[in-house]
Structure formats: C-alpha cells, structure tokens
C-alpha positions as protocol buffer text, in pm:
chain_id: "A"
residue {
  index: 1
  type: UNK
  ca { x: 8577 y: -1026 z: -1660 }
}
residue {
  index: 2
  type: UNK
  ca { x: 8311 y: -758 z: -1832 }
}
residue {
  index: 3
  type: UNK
  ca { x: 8028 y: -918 z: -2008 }
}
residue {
  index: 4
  type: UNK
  ca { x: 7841 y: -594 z: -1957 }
}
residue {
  index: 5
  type: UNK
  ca { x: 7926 y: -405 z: -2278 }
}
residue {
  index: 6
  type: UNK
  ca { x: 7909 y: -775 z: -2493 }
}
residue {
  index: 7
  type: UNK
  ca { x: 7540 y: -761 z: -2381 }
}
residue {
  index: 8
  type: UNK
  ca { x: 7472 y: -406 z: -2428 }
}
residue {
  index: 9
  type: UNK
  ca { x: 7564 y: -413 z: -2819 }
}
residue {
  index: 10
  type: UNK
  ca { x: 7470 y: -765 z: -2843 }
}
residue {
  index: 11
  type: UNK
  ca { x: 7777 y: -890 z: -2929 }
}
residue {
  index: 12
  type: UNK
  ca { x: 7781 y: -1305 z: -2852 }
}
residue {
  index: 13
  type: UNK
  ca { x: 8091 y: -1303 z: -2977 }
}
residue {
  index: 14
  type: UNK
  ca { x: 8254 y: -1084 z: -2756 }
}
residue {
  index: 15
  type: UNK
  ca { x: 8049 y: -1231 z: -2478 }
}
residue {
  index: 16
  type: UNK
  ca { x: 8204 y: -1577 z: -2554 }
}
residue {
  index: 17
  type: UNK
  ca { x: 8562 y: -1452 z: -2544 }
}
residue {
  index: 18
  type: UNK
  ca { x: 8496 y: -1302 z: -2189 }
}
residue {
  index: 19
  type: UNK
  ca { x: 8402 y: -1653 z: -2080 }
}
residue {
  index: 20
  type: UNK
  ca { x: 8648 y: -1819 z: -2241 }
}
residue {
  index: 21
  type: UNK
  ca { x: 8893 y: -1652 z: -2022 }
}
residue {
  index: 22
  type: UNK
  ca { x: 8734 y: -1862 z: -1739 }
}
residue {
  index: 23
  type: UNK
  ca { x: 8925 y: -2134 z: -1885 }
}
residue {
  index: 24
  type: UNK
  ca { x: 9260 y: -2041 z: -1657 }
}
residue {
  index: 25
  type: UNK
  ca { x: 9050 y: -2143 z: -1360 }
}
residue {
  index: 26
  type: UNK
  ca { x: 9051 y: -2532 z: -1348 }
}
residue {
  index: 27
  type: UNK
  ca { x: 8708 y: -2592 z: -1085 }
}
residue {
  index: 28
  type: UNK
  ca { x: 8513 y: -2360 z: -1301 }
}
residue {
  index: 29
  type: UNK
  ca { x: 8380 y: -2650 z: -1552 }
}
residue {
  index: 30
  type: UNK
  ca { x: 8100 y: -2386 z: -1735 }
}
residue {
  index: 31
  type: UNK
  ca { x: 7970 y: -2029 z: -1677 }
}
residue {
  index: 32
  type: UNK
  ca { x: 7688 y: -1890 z: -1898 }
}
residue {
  index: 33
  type: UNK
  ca { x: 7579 y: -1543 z: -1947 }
}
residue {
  index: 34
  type: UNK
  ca { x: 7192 y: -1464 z: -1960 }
}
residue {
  index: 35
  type: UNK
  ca { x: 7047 y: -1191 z: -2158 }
}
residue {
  index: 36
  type: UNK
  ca { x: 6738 y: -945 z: -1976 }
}
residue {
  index: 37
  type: UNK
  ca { x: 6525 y: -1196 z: -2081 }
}
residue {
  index: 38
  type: UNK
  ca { x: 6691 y: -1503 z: -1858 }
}
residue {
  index: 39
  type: UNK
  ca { x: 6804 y: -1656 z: -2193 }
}
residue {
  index: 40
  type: UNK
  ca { x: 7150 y: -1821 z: -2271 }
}
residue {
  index: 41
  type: UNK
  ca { x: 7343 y: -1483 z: -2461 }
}
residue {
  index: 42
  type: UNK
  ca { x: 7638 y: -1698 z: -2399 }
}
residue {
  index: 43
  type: UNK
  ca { x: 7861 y: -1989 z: -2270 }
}
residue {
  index: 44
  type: UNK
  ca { x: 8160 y: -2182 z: -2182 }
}
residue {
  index: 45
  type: UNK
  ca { x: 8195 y: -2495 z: -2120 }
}
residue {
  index: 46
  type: UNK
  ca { x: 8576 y: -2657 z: -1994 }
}
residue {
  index: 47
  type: UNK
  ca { x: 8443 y: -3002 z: -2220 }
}
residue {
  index: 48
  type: UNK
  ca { x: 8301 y: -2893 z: -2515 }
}
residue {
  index: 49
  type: UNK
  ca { x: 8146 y: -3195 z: -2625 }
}
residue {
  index: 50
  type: UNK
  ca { x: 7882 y: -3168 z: -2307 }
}
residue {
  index: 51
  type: UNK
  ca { x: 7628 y: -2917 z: -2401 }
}
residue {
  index: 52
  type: UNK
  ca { x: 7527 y: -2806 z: -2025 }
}
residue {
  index: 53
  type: UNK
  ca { x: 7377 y: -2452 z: -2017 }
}
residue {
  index: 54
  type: UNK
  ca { x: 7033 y: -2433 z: -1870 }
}
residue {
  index: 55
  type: UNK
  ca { x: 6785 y: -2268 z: -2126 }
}
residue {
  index: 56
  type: UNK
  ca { x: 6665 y: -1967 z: -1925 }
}
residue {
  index: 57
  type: UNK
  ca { x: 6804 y: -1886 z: -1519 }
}
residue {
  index: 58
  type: UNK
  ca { x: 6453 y: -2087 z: -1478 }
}
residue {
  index: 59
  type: UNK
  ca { x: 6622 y: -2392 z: -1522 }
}
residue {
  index: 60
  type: UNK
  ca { x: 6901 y: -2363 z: -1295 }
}
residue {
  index: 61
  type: UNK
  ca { x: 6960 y: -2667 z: -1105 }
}
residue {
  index: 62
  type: UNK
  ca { x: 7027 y: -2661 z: -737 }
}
residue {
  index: 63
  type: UNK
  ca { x: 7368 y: -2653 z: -634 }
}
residue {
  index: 64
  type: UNK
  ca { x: 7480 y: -2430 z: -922 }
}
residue {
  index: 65
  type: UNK
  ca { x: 7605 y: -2092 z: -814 }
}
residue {
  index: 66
  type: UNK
  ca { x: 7418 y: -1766 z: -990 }
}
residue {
  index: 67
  type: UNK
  ca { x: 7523 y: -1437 z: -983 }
}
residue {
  index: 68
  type: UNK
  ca { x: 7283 y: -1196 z: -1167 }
}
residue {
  index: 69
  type: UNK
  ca { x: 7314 y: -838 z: -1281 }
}
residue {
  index: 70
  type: UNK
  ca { x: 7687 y: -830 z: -1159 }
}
residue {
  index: 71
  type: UNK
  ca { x: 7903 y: -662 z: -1384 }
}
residue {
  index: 72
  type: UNK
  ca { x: 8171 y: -762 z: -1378 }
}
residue {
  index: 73
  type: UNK
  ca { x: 8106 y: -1100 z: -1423 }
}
C-alpha cells in the first residue's frame, strides 16, 4: 500500500482508498494514516459504526502497533 503520494497532494480521498484495501486482511480491524502534524489524514475501520482512530499519534493506546514515516504503508 502507498499512502505517500495521498499525503503529499493532500488527497483524503485517495488516502482512504489505500486503507480500504486493508480490508482483505481479516486481523487488521483499523489502520489510520497521520498527517506531519500527528493528525488523523485518514482511516479505516473493518466496523464502521465504531469510530476508533486516536486524534493525534499522541493518543495511541498501548498495545496498538505504529509504524511512522514508512512509505509504503
């Protein structure tokens, strides 16, 4: 997956279709994409009706597995 050009032009859309293509893995329940500014540029979530993404990489609770400035991601 590439999320790097969806952030360089700022494209959430884009950004959100990369994630969405997480959906052919069944353990990965949500994955979120932070701008430079540890902010929420995007997100999937496998139930959409539970809102889960931490607010900034700040609020990441233990036990959740980050991987930042990886392209691809």
């Amino acid at each position: 997956l590439h999320s790097a050009a969806s952030l360089a032009f700022q494209d959430r859309a884009a950004a959100a279709e990369v994630l969405e293509a997480l959906r052919a893995e069944p353990a990965i329940e949500g994955a979120f994409i932070y701008d430079q500014d540890g902010l929420v540029f995007a997100s999937y979530r496998r139930d959409t009706s539970i809102d889960v993404a931490p607010a900034t990489m700040a609020d990441l609770v233990e036990g959740c597995v980050c991987q930042r400035n990886l392209a691809p991601l």
